[in-house]
Short mmCIF file of C-alpha atoms and ligand atoms in Angstrom, two decimals:
data_model
loop_
_atom_site.label_atom_id
_atom_site.label_comp_id
_atom_site.label_asym_id
_atom_site.label_seq_id
_atom_site.Cartn_x
_atom_site.Cartn_y
_atom_site.Cartn_z
CA MET A 1051 -2.80 1.98 -14.10
CA ILE A 1052 -0.67 0.28 -12.16
CA LYS A 1053 2.56 -0.97 -13.64
CA VAL A 1054 5.21 -2.68 -11.37
CA ARG A 1055 9.08 -3.97 -12.85
CA GLN A 1056 11.41 -6.47 -11.27
CA LEU A 1057 9.65 -7.05 -9.13
CA VAL A 1058 12.20 -9.69 -6.35
CA LYS A 1059 11.24 -11.80 -2.97
CA ARG A 1060 13.54 -13.70 -1.18
CA PHE A 1061 13.35 -15.04 1.86
CA GLY A 1062 16.31 -16.47 2.79
CA GLN A 1063 18.41 -18.42 -0.15
CA THR A 1064 15.44 -18.71 -1.47
CA THR A 1065 14.03 -16.22 -4.98
CA VAL A 1066 9.90 -15.76 -4.43
CA LEU A 1067 10.05 -13.26 -7.24
CA ASP A 1068 12.65 -13.14 -9.51
CA GLY A 1069 11.84 -9.93 -11.05
CA ILE A 1070 8.23 -9.51 -12.80
CA ASP A 1071 6.95 -7.50 -14.30
CA LEU A 1072 3.36 -6.39 -14.94
CA ASP A 1073 1.51 -3.51 -16.12
CA ILE A 1074 -2.64 -3.54 -15.20
CA GLN A 1075 -4.94 -1.28 -16.68
CA GLN A 1076 -7.50 0.39 -14.77
CA GLY A 1077 -11.13 -2.18 -14.65
CA GLU A 1078 -8.31 -5.34 -16.10
CA ILE A 1079 -9.62 -8.11 -14.31
CA ILE A 1080 -6.60 -11.03 -14.97
CA VAL A 1081 -6.82 -13.68 -13.06
CA VAL A 1082 -3.28 -15.59 -11.89
CA ILE A 1083 -2.72 -19.58 -12.15
CA GLY A 1084 0.28 -22.36 -11.12
CA PRO A 1085 1.81 -24.83 -9.27
CA SER A 1086 2.27 -24.38 -4.97
CA GLY A 1087 4.88 -22.88 -4.23
CA THR A 1088 5.87 -20.22 -7.27
CA GLY A 1089 4.93 -17.15 -5.80
CA LYS A 1090 1.69 -16.41 -6.80
CA SER A 1091 0.69 -15.07 -2.45
CA THR A 1092 3.77 -13.53 -2.51
CA LEU A 1093 3.18 -11.54 -5.42
CA LEU A 1094 0.06 -9.98 -4.58
CA ARG A 1095 1.38 -9.92 -0.68
CA CYS A 1096 4.36 -7.58 -2.06
CA LEU A 1097 1.80 -5.74 -4.55
CA ASN A 1098 0.17 -4.79 -0.73
CA PHE A 1099 3.43 -4.38 1.83
CA LEU A 1100 2.33 -7.29 3.34
CA GLU A 1101 5.74 -9.07 2.43
CA GLN A 1102 8.46 -6.47 2.47
CA PRO A 1103 9.85 -6.97 -1.53
CA ASP A 1104 12.86 -7.06 -2.36
CA ALA A 1105 13.87 -4.87 -4.60
CA GLY A 1106 11.49 -3.48 -7.69
CA THR A 1107 9.22 -0.48 -8.07
CA LEU A 1108 5.62 -1.05 -7.74
CA GLU A 1109 3.51 2.15 -9.78
CA ILE A 1110 -0.01 2.89 -9.03
CA GLY A 1111 -1.32 6.10 -10.27
CA ASP A 1112 0.75 8.88 -9.48
CA LEU A 1113 2.22 7.04 -7.19
CA GLU A 1114 5.22 5.70 -7.79
CA VAL A 1115 7.46 4.13 -4.93
CA ASP A 1116 11.01 1.94 -5.03
CA VAL A 1117 10.29 -0.39 -3.43
CA THR A 1118 13.86 -0.97 -0.91
CA ARG A 1119 13.55 2.75 -0.43
CA ALA A 1120 9.60 2.69 0.28
CA THR A 1121 9.09 5.39 3.31
CA ARG A 1122 6.28 4.39 6.11
CA GLN A 1123 3.95 7.66 4.53
CA GLN A 1124 4.35 5.90 1.17
CA ILE A 1125 3.41 2.28 2.51
CA LEU A 1126 0.47 2.62 4.11
CA ALA A 1127 -0.40 4.67 0.62
CA VAL A 1128 -0.10 1.70 -1.32
CA ARG A 1129 -1.50 -0.05 0.64
CA ARG A 1130 -4.90 2.39 1.12
CA ARG A 1131 -4.85 1.65 -2.61
CA THR A 1132 -4.69 -2.06 -2.73
CA ALA A 1133 -6.59 -3.86 -1.84
CA PHE A 1134 -6.97 -7.92 -0.05
CA VAL A 1135 -9.55 -10.91 -0.06
CA PHE A 1136 -7.87 -13.06 2.15
CA GLN A 1137 -8.07 -16.94 1.60
CA ASN A 1138 -8.98 -17.94 5.09
CA TYR A 1139 -11.30 -14.38 5.69
CA ALA A 1140 -10.16 -12.77 7.93
CA LEU A 1141 -12.70 -11.04 9.05
CA PHE A 1142 -12.47 -9.10 12.08
CA ALA A 1143 -13.84 -10.90 14.99
CA ASN A 1144 -15.22 -8.32 17.56
CA LYS A 1145 -16.84 -6.94 14.55
CA THR A 1146 -20.00 -7.31 13.30
CA ALA A 1147 -20.50 -7.29 9.27
CA LEU A 1148 -21.92 -4.65 9.10
CA GLU A 1149 -19.07 -2.99 11.26
CA ASN A 1150 -16.32 -4.64 9.30
CA ILE A 1151 -16.16 -3.05 6.38
CA ALA A 1152 -16.60 0.30 7.77
CA GLU A 1153 -13.94 -0.68 9.73
CA ARG A 1154 -11.43 1.08 7.10
CA LEU A 1155 -13.48 4.27 6.84
CA VAL A 1156 -14.06 5.20 9.92
CA VAL A 1157 -10.38 4.96 11.23
CA VAL A 1158 -8.29 4.25 7.70
CA ASP A 1159 -10.29 7.67 5.65
CA ARG A 1160 -11.80 9.37 8.60
CA TRP A 1161 -14.98 9.37 7.18
CA PRO A 1162 -17.69 10.33 10.03
CA GLU A 1163 -18.86 6.90 11.30
CA GLU A 1164 -22.73 7.53 9.48
CA LYS A 1165 -21.53 8.45 5.97
CA ALA A 1166 -19.43 4.83 6.70
CA GLN A 1167 -22.08 3.50 7.92
CA VAL A 1168 -24.29 4.65 4.87
CA LEU A 1169 -21.62 3.08 2.41
CA ALA A 1170 -20.67 -0.56 4.02
CA ARG A 1171 -24.98 -0.99 4.69
CA LYS A 1172 -24.87 -0.53 0.52
CA ILE A 1173 -21.97 -2.96 0.28
CA LEU A 1174 -23.45 -5.26 2.08
CA GLU A 1175 -26.30 -5.29 0.39
CA ARG A 1176 -24.38 -5.93 -2.84
CA VAL A 1177 -23.16 -9.04 -1.05
CA GLY A 1178 -26.02 -9.38 -0.14
CA LEU A 1179 -26.45 -10.33 3.47
CA ALA A 1180 -27.92 -6.25 3.63
CA ASP A 1181 -30.11 -8.60 6.63
CA ARG A 1182 -26.89 -9.29 8.73
CA ALA A 1183 -24.80 -6.33 8.97
CA ASP A 1184 -25.38 -6.98 13.14
CA ALA A 1185 -23.40 -10.74 12.35
CA PHE A 1186 -21.09 -11.19 14.03
CA PRO A 1187 -18.05 -13.03 11.69
CA VAL A 1188 -18.83 -16.19 14.18
CA SER A 1189 -22.01 -16.95 13.37
CA LEU A 1190 -21.50 -16.33 9.17
CA SER A 1191 -21.00 -19.22 7.33
CA GLY A 1192 -17.81 -19.48 5.22
CA GLY A 1193 -19.09 -18.28 2.01
CA GLN A 1194 -21.16 -15.67 3.81
CA GLN A 1195 -17.80 -15.02 5.72
CA GLN A 1196 -16.00 -14.22 1.83
CA ARG A 1197 -18.79 -12.36 1.10
CA VAL A 1198 -17.62 -9.43 3.97
CA GLY A 1199 -14.02 -10.17 3.43
CA ILE A 1200 -14.70 -8.42 0.01
CA GLY A 1201 -16.76 -6.02 1.37
CA ARG A 1202 -14.32 -4.44 2.99
CA ALA A 1203 -11.86 -4.80 0.51
CA MET A 1204 -14.72 -2.64 -1.89
CA ALA A 1205 -15.24 -0.32 0.88
CA ALA A 1206 -11.97 0.80 0.09
CA GLN A 1207 -11.95 2.19 -3.00
CA ALA A 1208 -8.84 0.82 -3.68
CA ASP A 1209 -7.41 0.81 -7.13
CA VAL A 1210 -6.90 -2.92 -7.02
CA ILE A 1211 -8.38 -5.37 -5.72
CA LEU A 1212 -6.25 -8.68 -4.83
CA PHE A 1213 -8.06 -11.91 -4.17
CA ASP A 1214 -5.62 -15.04 -2.95
CA GLU A 1215 -7.81 -18.30 -3.40
CA PRO A 1216 -10.83 -16.88 -2.42
CA THR A 1217 -12.33 -19.69 -2.18
CA SER A 1218 -10.02 -22.52 -1.61
CA ALA A 1219 -11.33 -22.13 1.85
CA LEU A 1220 -14.86 -22.80 1.63
CA ASP A 1221 -17.20 -25.67 1.43
CA PRO A 1222 -18.24 -26.60 -1.50
CA GLU A 1223 -21.76 -25.42 -1.27
CA TRP A 1224 -20.26 -21.90 -0.86
CA VAL A 1225 -18.44 -21.91 -3.67
CA GLY A 1226 -21.01 -20.22 -5.90
CA GLU A 1227 -22.09 -17.76 -4.02
CA VAL A 1228 -18.32 -16.15 -3.28
CA LEU A 1229 -17.59 -16.58 -7.24
CA SER A 1230 -20.44 -15.49 -8.39
CA VAL A 1231 -20.20 -12.04 -6.13
CA MET A 1232 -16.26 -12.28 -7.80
CA LYS A 1233 -18.12 -11.35 -11.12
CA THR A 1234 -21.16 -8.64 -10.01
CA LEU A 1235 -17.65 -6.30 -9.52
CA ALA A 1236 -15.52 -8.21 -12.75
CA GLU A 1237 -18.90 -7.28 -14.35
CA GLU A 1238 -18.21 -2.94 -13.09
CA ARG A 1239 -14.91 -3.19 -13.93
CA GLN A 1240 -13.16 -3.14 -10.49
CA THR A 1241 -9.58 -3.60 -10.76
CA MET A 1242 -8.96 -7.48 -10.34
CA LEU A 1243 -5.58 -9.51 -9.76
CA VAL A 1244 -7.46 -13.25 -8.70
CA VAL A 1245 -5.39 -16.21 -7.24
CA THR A 1246 -7.24 -19.18 -7.96
CA HIS A 1247 -7.83 -23.08 -9.10
CA GLU A 1248 -11.15 -21.96 -10.46
CA MET A 1249 -10.96 -22.63 -13.50
CA GLY A 1250 -13.75 -22.16 -14.76
CA PHE A 1251 -14.13 -18.67 -13.38
CA ALA A 1252 -10.78 -17.77 -14.99
CA ARG A 1253 -12.18 -18.59 -18.42
CA ASP A 1254 -15.73 -16.63 -18.37
CA VAL A 1255 -14.10 -13.79 -16.52
CA ALA A 1256 -11.23 -12.90 -17.07
CA ASP A 1257 -9.58 -10.95 -19.75
CA ARG A 1258 -6.30 -12.47 -18.95
CA VAL A 1259 -4.38 -14.84 -17.86
CA ILE A 1260 -1.69 -15.05 -16.05
CA PHE A 1261 0.46 -18.65 -16.14
CA MET A 1262 3.15 -18.59 -13.13
CA ASP A 1263 5.84 -20.70 -12.65
CA GLU A 1264 8.29 -19.97 -9.97
CA GLY A 1265 8.50 -16.79 -9.45
CA ARG A 1266 9.28 -15.83 -12.99
CA ILE A 1267 5.43 -14.89 -15.70
CA VAL A 1268 6.00 -17.73 -18.13
CA GLU A 1269 3.63 -16.83 -20.80
CA GLN A 1270 0.39 -14.56 -20.38
CA GLY A 1271 -2.46 -14.08 -22.81
CA PRO A 1272 -7.03 -13.53 -23.49
CA PRO A 1273 -7.69 -17.17 -21.11
CA SER A 1274 -8.90 -18.80 -24.82
CA GLN A 1275 -5.78 -17.92 -26.52
CA LEU A 1276 -3.81 -19.23 -22.58
CA PHE A 1277 -5.87 -22.30 -22.44
CA GLU A 1278 -6.90 -23.28 -25.41
CA SER A 1279 -3.48 -23.21 -27.24
CA PRO A 1280 -0.24 -22.76 -24.74
CA ARG A 1281 2.60 -22.27 -25.65
CA ASP A 1282 5.19 -22.84 -23.12
CA PRO A 1283 5.79 -26.05 -22.43
CA ARG A 1284 5.51 -26.03 -18.24
CA THR A 1285 1.74 -23.93 -19.25
CA ARG A 1286 0.89 -27.51 -20.97
CA SER A 1287 1.51 -30.14 -18.64
CA PHE A 1288 -0.03 -28.00 -15.05
CA LEU A 1289 -2.82 -27.56 -17.63
CA ARG A 1290 -3.32 -30.92 -18.42
CA LYS A 1291 -2.69 -31.73 -14.74
CA VAL A 1292 -5.69 -29.28 -13.15
CA LEU A 1293 -7.82 -29.37 -16.06
CA SER A 1294 -7.58 -33.43 -15.35
CA GLU A 1295 -7.91 -33.04 -11.98
CA ASN A 1296 -11.05 -30.71 -12.37
CA ALA A 1297 -12.69 -32.99 -14.31
CA LEU A 1298 -13.00 -35.94 -11.61
CA ILE A 1299 -14.79 -33.69 -9.52
CA GLY A 1300 -17.13 -32.66 -12.28
CA GLU A 1301 -16.93 -29.35 -13.46
CA MET B 903 -18.52 -20.17 73.88
CA ASP B 904 -16.27 -18.31 75.57
CA ILE B 905 -13.45 -19.08 72.88
CA LEU B 906 -14.63 -15.98 70.42
CA ASP B 907 -15.59 -12.81 71.92
CA PHE B 908 -18.44 -12.30 69.83
CA ASP B 909 -20.38 -9.24 71.03
CA TYR B 910 -16.57 -7.38 70.36
CA MET B 911 -16.09 -9.00 66.76
CA LEU B 912 -19.49 -7.67 65.75
CA GLY B 913 -19.27 -4.33 67.07
CA LEU B 914 -15.33 -4.25 65.16
CA VAL B 915 -16.61 -5.54 61.74
CA PRO B 916 -18.35 -1.80 60.47
CA VAL B 917 -15.32 0.30 62.62
CA LEU B 918 -13.10 -1.77 60.07
CA LEU B 919 -15.18 -0.98 57.01
CA SER B 920 -14.86 2.64 57.51
CA TYR B 921 -11.31 2.00 56.25
CA LEU B 922 -12.25 -0.07 53.69
CA PRO B 923 -13.03 2.14 50.45
CA LEU B 924 -9.19 3.41 51.57
CA THR B 925 -8.46 -0.31 50.83
CA LEU B 926 -10.35 -0.94 48.16
CA ALA B 927 -9.19 3.00 46.44
CA MET B 928 -5.66 2.30 46.35
CA ALA B 929 -6.19 -1.70 45.06
CA ALA B 930 -8.58 0.44 42.03
CA ALA B 931 -5.50 2.86 41.63
CA GLY B 932 -3.25 0.15 41.38
CA MET B 933 -5.26 -1.74 39.77
CA ALA B 934 -6.60 0.80 36.57
CA LEU B 935 -2.21 2.19 36.67
CA ALA B 936 -1.37 -1.37 36.24
CA LEU B 937 -3.41 -1.71 33.28
CA VAL B 938 -2.49 0.89 30.94
CA LEU B 939 1.60 -0.26 32.19
CA ALA B 940 0.53 -3.32 31.27
CA CYS B 941 -0.71 -2.92 28.54
CA LEU B 942 2.17 -0.69 26.57
CA LEU B 943 4.91 -3.22 28.10
CA ALA B 944 2.86 -6.49 26.14
CA VAL B 945 2.44 -3.97 23.19
CA ILE B 946 6.35 -3.60 23.18
CA ARG B 947 6.88 -7.03 23.19
CA VAL B 948 4.78 -8.61 21.22
CA LEU B 949 5.70 -5.60 18.98
CA LYS B 950 9.27 -6.40 19.93
CA LEU B 951 10.24 -2.35 19.74
CA PRO B 952 14.12 -2.50 19.64
CA VAL B 953 15.75 -1.04 22.97
CA LEU B 954 12.32 -0.80 24.82
CA ASN B 955 12.06 -4.71 24.30
CA GLY B 956 15.17 -5.14 26.26
CA PHE B 957 14.19 -2.54 29.13
CA THR B 958 10.52 -4.53 29.43
CA MET B 959 11.97 -7.56 29.50
CA LEU B 960 14.74 -6.55 31.93
CA PHE B 961 11.02 -4.83 34.77
CA ILE B 962 9.36 -7.76 33.97
CA SER B 963 12.06 -10.20 35.08
CA PHE B 964 12.65 -7.84 38.30
CA PHE B 965 9.14 -7.21 39.23
CA ARG B 966 8.58 -10.63 39.12
CA GLY B 967 11.55 -12.44 40.49
CA THR B 968 11.56 -9.85 43.85
CA PRO B 969 9.12 -10.36 46.59
CA LEU B 970 6.07 -7.18 46.69
CA LEU B 971 6.61 -6.47 49.62
CA VAL B 972 10.55 -5.51 49.26
CA GLN B 973 9.78 -3.61 46.80
CA LEU B 974 7.15 -1.30 48.87
CA PHE B 975 10.30 -1.25 51.42
CA LEU B 976 12.45 -0.68 48.29
CA PHE B 977 10.34 2.53 47.19
CA TYR B 978 9.43 4.06 50.43
CA TYR B 979 12.26 3.29 52.87
CA GLY B 980 15.51 2.75 49.98
CA LEU B 981 14.89 4.68 47.27
CA PRO B 982 14.13 7.95 49.17
CA GLN B 983 17.89 8.17 50.28
CA VAL B 984 19.27 8.25 47.33
CA LEU B 985 16.16 10.08 45.10
CA SER B 986 15.28 13.39 47.51
CA PHE B 987 12.05 13.76 44.95
CA LEU B 988 10.54 10.99 46.69
CA THR B 989 10.98 12.00 50.81
CA ALA B 990 7.54 13.79 50.37
CA ILE B 991 6.29 10.64 48.62
CA ASN B 992 3.18 8.76 51.23
CA GLY B 993 2.80 5.88 51.95
CA ILE B 994 -0.67 5.25 50.14
CA THR B 995 1.34 6.61 46.74
CA ALA B 996 3.74 4.48 47.81
CA THR B 997 1.63 0.84 47.74
CA ILE B 998 -0.30 2.35 44.54
CA MET B 999 3.38 2.53 42.94
CA GLY B 1000 4.26 -0.82 44.42
CA LEU B 1001 1.50 -2.27 43.44
CA THR B 1002 0.92 -0.68 40.06
CA LEU B 1003 5.10 -1.63 38.92
CA HIS B 1004 4.30 -5.50 40.65
CA PHE B 1005 1.10 -6.55 39.27
CA SER B 1006 1.76 -4.53 35.64
CA ALA B 1007 4.79 -7.28 35.33
CA TYR B 1008 2.56 -10.68 35.72
CA MET B 1009 -0.47 -8.65 34.11
CA ALA B 1010 2.14 -7.88 31.20
CA GLU B 1011 2.92 -11.01 30.26
CA SER B 1012 -1.11 -12.23 30.54
CA ILE B 1013 -2.03 -9.44 28.12
CA ARG B 1014 0.69 -10.49 25.69
CA ALA B 1015 -0.08 -13.86 25.67
CA ALA B 1016 -3.98 -13.38 24.87
CA ILE B 1017 -2.17 -11.07 21.92
CA ILE B 1018 -0.38 -13.70 20.35
CA GLY B 1019 -3.72 -16.52 20.63
CA ILE B 1020 -5.13 -13.84 18.11
CA ASP B 1021 -4.96 -14.26 15.21
CA ARG B 1022 -2.66 -13.50 12.86
CA SER B 1023 -4.19 -12.86 10.09
CA GLN B 1024 -6.19 -10.69 11.36
CA THR B 1025 -3.24 -8.16 12.02
CA GLU B 1026 -2.32 -9.45 7.95
CA ALA B 1027 -6.26 -7.69 7.23
CA ALA B 1028 -5.86 -4.84 9.51
CA LEU B 1029 -2.64 -3.99 7.84
CA SER B 1030 -4.06 -4.49 4.66
CA ILE B 1031 -6.42 -1.84 4.79
CA GLY B 1032 -3.61 1.18 5.70
CA MET B 1033 -4.21 0.52 8.85
CA THR B 1034 -1.15 1.12 11.66
CA ASN B 1035 0.45 -0.21 13.70
CA GLY B 1036 -1.57 1.66 16.41
CA GLN B 1037 -4.79 1.80 14.99
CA LEU B 1038 -4.50 -1.52 15.09
CA MET B 1039 -3.40 -2.26 18.62
CA ARG B 1040 -6.80 0.27 19.85
CA ARG B 1041 -9.06 -0.86 17.19
CA ILE B 1042 -9.06 -5.10 16.59
CA VAL B 1043 -5.92 -6.51 19.03
CA LEU B 1044 -6.08 -5.11 22.38
CA PRO B 1045 -10.06 -4.29 22.28
CA GLN B 1046 -10.65 -8.98 21.59
CA ALA B 1047 -7.41 -9.32 24.10
CA ALA B 1048 -9.50 -8.37 26.43
CA ARG B 1049 -11.53 -10.42 26.44
CA ILE B 1050 -9.28 -13.32 26.67
CA ALA B 1051 -7.09 -11.57 29.48
CA ALA B 1052 -10.40 -10.33 31.53
CA PRO B 1053 -10.67 -13.51 34.29
CA THR B 1054 -7.17 -13.51 35.04
CA LEU B 1055 -6.81 -9.97 35.27
CA MET B 1056 -9.73 -9.72 37.35
CA ASN B 1057 -7.62 -12.51 39.89
CA TYR B 1058 -5.16 -10.42 39.65
CA PHE B 1059 -7.32 -7.67 40.84
CA ILE B 1060 -8.55 -9.29 43.74
CA ASP B 1061 -4.43 -10.54 44.87
CA MET B 1062 -4.03 -6.99 44.52
CA ILE B 1063 -6.64 -6.28 47.38
CA LYS B 1064 -5.11 -9.03 49.93
CA ALA B 1065 -2.10 -7.41 48.05
CA THR B 1066 -3.20 -3.90 49.83
CA SER B 1067 -2.76 -5.00 52.92
CA LEU B 1068 1.18 -4.82 53.26
CA ALA B 1069 0.62 -1.44 52.80
CA PHE B 1070 0.01 -1.28 56.92
CA THR B 1071 4.28 -2.70 56.92
CA LEU B 1072 4.43 1.63 54.49
CA GLY B 1073 2.30 3.04 58.66
CA VAL B 1074 -0.80 3.81 56.32
CA THR B 1075 -4.22 2.84 58.09
CA GLU B 1076 -6.19 0.77 55.49
CA LEU B 1077 -7.81 -2.40 57.02
CA MET B 1078 -5.40 -4.44 58.31
CA GLY B 1079 -3.51 -1.61 59.76
CA ALA B 1080 -6.91 -0.74 61.70
CA THR B 1081 -7.01 -4.07 63.03
CA GLN B 1082 -3.60 -4.08 64.27
CA LYS B 1083 -4.71 -0.64 66.22
CA GLU B 1084 -7.52 -2.05 67.35
CA ALA B 1085 -6.08 -5.90 68.59
CA SER B 1086 -3.77 -4.12 70.70
CA GLY B 1087 -6.13 -1.48 71.70
CA SER B 1088 -8.75 -4.66 73.74
CA PHE B 1089 -5.79 -7.52 72.95
CA LEU B 1090 -8.33 -9.43 71.66
CA TYR B 1091 -6.41 -10.18 68.65
CA PHE B 1092 -7.59 -13.48 67.72
CA GLU B 1093 -11.16 -12.01 67.81
CA ALA B 1094 -10.05 -8.58 65.87
CA PHE B 1095 -7.80 -10.81 62.54
CA VAL B 1096 -10.64 -13.91 62.70
CA THR B 1097 -12.93 -10.64 62.06
CA VAL B 1098 -10.69 -9.32 59.32
CA ALA B 1099 -10.12 -12.24 57.88
CA LEU B 1100 -13.42 -12.46 57.17
CA ILE B 1101 -13.96 -9.04 56.06
CA TYR B 1102 -11.24 -10.18 53.48
CA TRP B 1103 -12.72 -13.09 52.49
CA GLY B 1104 -16.18 -11.93 52.13
CA ILE B 1105 -15.13 -9.62 49.37
CA VAL B 1106 -12.69 -11.60 46.99
CA GLU B 1107 -15.87 -14.12 47.08
CA LEU B 1108 -17.95 -11.08 46.56
CA LEU B 1109 -15.28 -10.10 43.45
CA ALA B 1110 -15.44 -14.84 42.89
CA TRP B 1111 -18.77 -14.09 42.43
CA LEU B 1112 -18.76 -11.01 39.81
CA GLN B 1113 -15.93 -12.42 38.05
CA ARG B 1114 -18.09 -16.17 37.13
CA GLN B 1115 -20.90 -13.68 35.41
CA LEU B 1116 -18.35 -11.54 33.49
CA GLU B 1117 -17.21 -14.83 32.06
CA HIS B 1118 -20.57 -15.83 31.32
CA ARG B 1119 -21.39 -12.86 29.62
CA LEU B 1120 -17.33 -12.80 27.90
CA ASN B 1121 -18.57 -16.86 26.31
CA GLU B 1122 -21.64 -15.25 24.87
CA ALA B 1123 -19.44 -11.83 23.72
CA TYR B 1124 -19.14 -11.70 19.50
CA ARG B 1125 -21.86 -14.20 19.30
CA ARG B 1126 -24.30 -12.57 17.59
N1 ATP C 2355 6.98 -16.37 5.48
C1 ATP C 2355 8.23 -17.22 4.67
N2 ATP C 2355 9.33 -17.34 4.82
C2 ATP C 2355 9.50 -18.68 4.16
N3 ATP C 2355 9.25 -18.75 2.93
C3 ATP C 2355 7.76 -18.57 2.57
C4 ATP C 2355 7.29 -17.54 3.37
N4 ATP C 2355 5.73 -17.52 2.34
C5 ATP C 2355 6.36 -17.73 1.50
N5 ATP C 2355 7.50 -19.15 1.64
C6 ATP C 2355 7.75 -19.67 0.68
O1 ATP C 2355 7.67 -18.64 -0.52
C7 ATP C 2355 7.97 -20.21 -1.79
C8 ATP C 2355 6.30 -19.14 -2.53
O2 ATP C 2355 4.79 -19.70 -1.21
P1 ATP C 2355 3.67 -18.96 -1.92
O3 ATP C 2355 2.75 -19.34 -0.74
O4 ATP C 2355 3.89 -17.11 -2.59
O5 ATP C 2355 2.71 -19.45 -2.91
P2 ATP C 2355 2.22 -20.24 -3.64
O6 ATP C 2355 2.33 -19.50 -5.46
O7 ATP C 2355 1.07 -19.13 -3.08
O8 ATP C 2355 1.63 -21.13 -3.04
P3 ATP C 2355 -0.03 -21.89 -2.71
O9 ATP C 2355 -0.36 -22.44 -4.51
O10 ATP C 2355 0.31 -23.15 -2.61
O11 ATP C 2355 -0.25 -21.47 -2.42
C9 ATP C 2355 7.02 -20.88 -1.29
O12 ATP C 2355 8.44 -22.56 -1.64
C10 ATP C 2355 6.86 -20.76 -0.18
O13 ATP C 2355 7.67 -21.60 1.04
MG1 MG C 2356 -1.07 -18.76 -2.12
#
């Protein structure tokens, strides 16, 4: 269970997150949508302390953090309990696919090398890359890299995996394989918070869809409700725009 | 041809080569220490650690801004007058110290450039899984930076081997010092210095060849 209360983030004069309240149940799959520049990435990055929030509290299981007073130890603890999947994969270029996944277990969790490799291999199998264990990122396709990226997040055995537009940088041909790995994770009830423009994925997989605009959560609900009968005019106009775009590219 | 006394030169080669180990040892020690120091300085600069960053910038500026010979004289002849514990320092130690400080200033800047060249998103990924700054540097950033900086660092090593010849001005009998002694004994200055020049040249060419092999290897790295 994750509780976010009154999370605020400013960049200079602009308030990018304007008091976000969010509860995430264990095993819940949440998709976040909204216009560009609304603070979706910033929300995810604050939950992982890649950005230092300016106000608010964060509760992850038994860990409670007042973000303005977070100690170094607390920041590390939050990061260790939230995993991040990046839009541009951000794999470690000097590590093989297997090492990218095992790295966290060895360095952060201090597992013995062998034990870490066993789990990393299992994870590679689950993301369908058992045969590329010894490949370095440069020799993997975008889709394969992102699947390693997801594997790296899986290894964290975190309370939640944060996905920031995991398929946006991919050539269209690789989107499907990445989404299908994410669907498998969702079926296993891995808690996920996903920022994406893939409305099909949101509709099929999400328990709840959150619409954000200008640093606030405007509206949220099950996908059927949010997509079919959005209440807020901003949600309606956003959905009309993306759904017609999706229709144009033949989704 | 009697401009050059070939027999003398041939005879001189083994004599001079017996001083080569000292030359190489000073360069190797200087290089090893400079690498460690340069990494520290580079990391301080990249992380912009408060206070230390200022000192580091001053350090780099001074050691790049003054001649190596001046620095060596300062350590060997100057400082011991002020800091009595330095009087025990011998020429070899002073040379290694000077080479370390001087070259670390240059090397820090190339390591820093290499670090900055590494995609920032890898840093974020490392932080996101809960690595500390130290772990991030040791496991992700420095290994990659080392590969990027290796050719440049190799150049500095070659420079450093040549720079060890300055040790002779501190009374150290290394390759250059030995040549000077031999030459003043035989008065065949031209032959002696041509010989030592050829020896330095040979070593440098050998290293340059090694460097090309290394670069070839590094370009292959991370491609599997
Ligand atoms: N490091 C930063 N410094 C200054 N401003 C920033 C920074 N990061 C983000 N912003 C600003 O904060 C706002 C929210 O950015 P954010 O990336 O969270 O939006 P987003 O909803 O993820 O948009 P997109 O759909 O385009 O990814 C934007 O106006 C952006 O310009
Ligand atoms: Mg974004």
